[in-house]
Amino acid sequence: SQTIHQWPATLVQPVGSPLSLECTVEGTSNPNLYWYRQAAGRGLQLLFYSVGIGQISSEVPQNLSASRPQDRQFILSSKKLLLSDSGFYLCAWSVRRASYNEQFFGPGTRLTVL
Amino acid sequence: TQLLEQSPQFLSIQEGENLTVYCNSSSVFSSLQWYRQEPGEGPVLLVTVVTGGEVKKLKRLTFQFGDARKDSSLHITAAQTGDTGLYLCAGWQVSGTYKYIFGTGTRLKVLA
């Protein structure tokens, strides 16, 4: 069966510090991978998605970046965090070229920027 | 512009009551998914509806896709405290932005 891992689970960082959030998927190959941010109790905002190694599409211009160094690894980074970067970050995967874009989510990372 | 509007935004009901959550858009979707999310966790996929007019049942949950594939509803019969959570619809647009988007969410609280 497939599983998706995210770490860390929670993170408190000062403004201006760097960020690295990691996501890995097990039990599937060539997945589509996604990074979302969620404001408190609301819908999801897509930040980045990837259809393959080194292929990243950005949905929202901001000080965040993403990389996919391996097929089942997706990393969200920032060189300098802003207060507005606080939120709940979710990684998800879906089957590539599937008929329906059913997505499967990791447990999330709660980021607080102080 | 939010392309998938959910209503109501918040809902607090007593255990045993019935409820319906709506997901509406002016765009057509190839399919719609419904997810449930509990606090501090990632959303969990509940169901996918594909065909206009389709009805799917998952125990006490009934999902319907609109005939024109622009809207969907989730009906819960005899709600239980375990149904508490954030319900999200999502789908792949076949017009407009051609993107996979999430709805605004409905936060449900079922009281014992």
Coordinates of C-alpha atoms in Angstrom, one line a residue:
Chain A
S1 CA 0.0 0.0 0.0
Q2 CA 1.0 3.6 -0.5
T3 CA 2.1 5.9 2.3
I4 CA 3.2 9.5 2.3
H5 CA 5.4 11.0 5.0
Q6 CA 6.0 14.6 5.9
W7 CA 8.4 16.1 8.4
P8 CA 8.7 17.9 10.6
A9 CA 5.2 17.8 12.0
T10 CA 5.5 21.2 13.6
L11 CA 8.0 24.0 13.2
V12 CA 8.5 27.4 14.8
Q13 CA 10.9 29.6 12.9
P14 CA 12.0 33.3 13.2
V15 CA 11.3 35.7 10.4
G16 CA 14.2 35.7 7.9
S17 CA 15.3 32.2 8.6
P18 CA 15.4 29.5 6.0
L19 CA 12.9 26.7 5.6
S20 CA 13.0 23.1 4.3
L21 CA 10.0 20.8 4.5
E22 CA 10.3 17.3 3.1
C23 CA 7.8 14.9 1.7
T24 CA 8.3 11.3 0.6
V25 CA 6.0 8.8 -0.9
E26 CA 6.3 5.0 -0.6
G27 CA 4.6 2.2 -2.6
T28 CA 4.1 3.9 -5.9
S29 CA 6.2 5.1 -8.8
N30 CA 6.1 8.2 -11.0
P31 CA 3.5 10.0 -8.9
N32 CA 2.4 13.6 -9.4
L33 CA 3.4 15.5 -6.3
Y34 CA 1.8 18.6 -4.8
W35 CA 2.5 21.2 -2.1
Y36 CA -0.5 23.0 -0.6
R37 CA -0.9 25.7 2.1
Q38 CA -4.0 25.8 4.1
A39 CA -5.3 28.8 6.1
A40 CA -7.0 28.0 9.4
G41 CA -9.9 25.7 8.8
R42 CA -10.3 26.7 5.1
G43 CA -9.7 25.4 1.7
L44 CA -6.3 24.5 0.2
Q45 CA -4.1 26.8 -1.9
L46 CA -1.9 24.9 -4.4
L47 CA 1.7 26.2 -4.2
F48 CA 3.6 23.8 -6.5
Y49 CA 3.1 20.6 -8.4
S50 CA 5.5 18.2 -10.1
V51 CA 4.9 15.6 -12.8
G52 CA 8.5 14.2 -12.7
I53 CA 12.0 14.6 -11.4
G54 CA 13.2 18.2 -11.7
Q55 CA 9.9 19.3 -13.2
I56 CA 8.2 21.9 -11.0
S57 CA 5.3 24.2 -11.8
S58 CA 4.6 27.2 -9.5
E59 CA 1.0 28.3 -9.0
V60 CA 1.6 31.3 -6.7
P61 CA 4.6 33.7 -7.0
Q62 CA 6.1 34.1 -3.5
N63 CA 9.3 33.5 -1.6
L64 CA 8.9 29.8 -1.6
S65 CA 10.4 27.2 -3.9
A66 CA 10.1 23.5 -4.5
S67 CA 12.4 20.8 -5.8
R68 CA 12.0 17.1 -6.7
P69 CA 15.5 15.6 -6.5
Q70 CA 14.1 12.0 -6.6
D71 CA 11.0 10.4 -8.0
R72 CA 9.2 10.1 -4.7
Q73 CA 10.8 13.1 -2.8
F74 CA 9.4 16.6 -2.8
I75 CA 11.0 19.5 -0.9
L76 CA 9.5 22.9 -0.1
S77 CA 12.1 25.6 0.7
S78 CA 12.5 29.2 1.5
K79 CA 15.7 31.3 1.9
K80 CA 14.0 33.9 4.1
L81 CA 10.7 33.3 5.9
L82 CA 8.0 35.9 6.2
L83 CA 5.3 36.2 8.8
S84 CA 2.8 35.5 6.1
D85 CA 4.4 32.1 5.5
S86 CA 2.8 30.7 8.6
G87 CA 0.2 28.0 8.0
F88 CA -0.5 24.3 7.6
Y89 CA 1.5 22.8 4.7
L90 CA 0.3 19.7 3.1
C91 CA 2.0 17.4 0.6
A92 CA -0.1 15.2 -1.7
W93 CA 0.4 12.7 -4.5
S94 CA -1.8 11.3 -7.3
V95 CA -1.4 8.7 -9.9
R96 CA 0.1 10.1 -13.1
R97 CA -2.2 10.1 -16.1
A98 CA -5.1 8.8 -14.0
S99 CA -8.6 9.4 -15.2
Y100 CA -9.5 11.2 -12.0
N101 CA -7.1 13.4 -10.0
E102 CA -7.7 11.7 -6.7
Q103 CA -5.1 13.0 -4.3
F104 CA -3.7 11.4 -1.2
F105 CA -2.4 13.7 1.5
G106 CA 0.4 13.5 4.1
P107 CA -0.2 14.4 7.7
G108 CA 0.9 18.0 7.2
T109 CA 3.4 20.4 8.8
R110 CA 2.3 23.3 11.0
L111 CA 4.6 26.2 10.5
T112 CA 4.6 29.2 12.7
V113 CA 6.8 32.2 11.8
L114 CA 7.5 34.6 14.7
Chain B
T1 CA -12.1 34.4 -7.5
Q2 CA -13.1 31.2 -5.7
L3 CA -14.5 28.8 -8.3
L4 CA -15.9 26.1 -6.0
E5 CA -18.2 27.6 -3.4
Q6 CA -19.3 25.4 -0.5
S7 CA -22.3 26.1 1.7
P8 CA -22.8 26.3 4.5
Q9 CA -19.4 27.5 5.7
F10 CA -20.1 26.3 9.2
L11 CA -22.6 23.8 10.6
S12 CA -23.3 22.8 14.2
I13 CA -25.9 20.1 14.7
Q14 CA -27.0 17.5 17.3
E15 CA -26.2 13.9 16.9
G16 CA -28.9 12.1 15.0
E17 CA -29.8 15.0 12.8
N18 CA -29.5 15.0 9.0
L19 CA -27.6 17.6 7.0
T20 CA -26.6 18.5 3.4
V21 CA -23.5 20.3 2.2
Y22 CA -23.4 21.9 -1.2
C23 CA -20.5 22.5 -3.6
N24 CA -21.3 24.8 -6.5
S25 CA -19.6 26.3 -9.5
S26 CA -20.3 28.0 -12.8
S27 CA -17.6 25.7 -14.4
V28 CA -17.9 22.2 -15.6
F29 CA -15.9 19.5 -14.0
S30 CA -14.8 16.1 -15.4
S31 CA -15.1 14.6 -11.9
L32 CA -15.5 15.8 -8.3
Q33 CA -13.9 14.4 -5.2
W34 CA -15.1 14.9 -1.6
Y35 CA -12.5 14.8 1.3
R36 CA -12.9 15.0 5.0
Q37 CA -10.2 16.6 7.2
E38 CA -9.8 16.4 10.9
P39 CA -7.9 19.0 12.9
G40 CA -4.2 18.8 12.5
E41 CA -4.3 16.1 9.8
G42 CA -4.4 15.9 6.0
P43 CA -7.6 15.5 4.1
V44 CA -8.8 12.0 3.4
L45 CA -10.5 11.1 0.2
L46 CA -14.1 9.9 0.7
V47 CA -15.5 9.5 -2.9
T48 CA -15.2 10.4 -6.5
V49 CA -18.3 11.2 -8.7
V50 CA -17.8 11.2 -12.4
T51 CA -21.1 11.0 -14.3
G52 CA -23.7 13.8 -14.4
G53 CA -26.5 12.8 -12.0
E54 CA -24.5 10.1 -10.4
V55 CA -25.3 9.1 -6.8
K56 CA -22.9 7.3 -4.5
K57 CA -23.5 6.0 -1.0
L58 CA -20.9 5.5 1.6
K59 CA -22.7 4.1 4.7
R60 CA -24.7 7.1 6.0
L61 CA -23.1 9.5 3.5
T62 CA -24.8 10.1 0.1
F63 CA -23.0 12.0 -2.6
Q64 CA -24.6 13.4 -5.8
F65 CA -23.1 15.0 -8.9
G66 CA -25.2 17.5 -10.7
D67 CA -26.6 16.7 -14.1
A68 CA -24.5 19.4 -15.7
R69 CA -21.4 18.4 -13.7
K70 CA -21.2 21.9 -12.2
D71 CA -22.2 21.1 -8.6
S72 CA -22.4 18.4 -6.0
S73 CA -23.9 17.6 -2.7
L74 CA -23.1 15.6 0.4
H75 CA -26.0 14.4 2.6
I76 CA -25.3 12.8 6.0
T77 CA -28.1 10.8 7.6
A78 CA -28.2 10.5 11.4
A79 CA -25.0 12.4 12.0
Q80 CA -22.6 11.0 14.6
T81 CA -19.9 12.8 16.5
G82 CA -17.3 11.0 14.4
D83 CA -18.6 12.9 11.4
T84 CA -17.1 16.1 12.8
G85 CA -14.5 17.7 10.5
L86 CA -13.9 19.9 7.6
Y87 CA -15.5 18.7 4.3
L88 CA -13.9 19.7 1.1
C89 CA -15.0 19.2 -2.5
A90 CA -12.5 19.4 -5.3
G91 CA -12.4 18.8 -9.0
W92 CA -10.7 19.1 -12.3
Q93 CA -12.2 21.9 -14.4
V94 CA -12.8 21.1 -18.1
S95 CA -13.3 24.8 -18.9
G96 CA -11.9 28.1 -17.8
T97 CA -8.6 27.5 -15.9
Y98 CA -8.4 23.7 -16.6
K99 CA -7.0 23.3 -13.1
Y100 CA -7.7 21.0 -10.1
I101 CA -9.2 23.2 -7.5
F102 CA -10.5 22.8 -3.9
G103 CA -13.7 24.3 -2.5
T104 CA -13.9 26.8 0.3
G105 CA -14.8 24.0 2.8
T106 CA -17.6 23.3 5.2
R107 CA -16.8 22.9 8.9
L108 CA -19.1 20.4 10.6
K109 CA -19.5 19.9 14.3
V110 CA -21.7 17.2 15.6
L111 CA -22.7 17.5 19.2
A112 CA -23.4 14.6 21.5

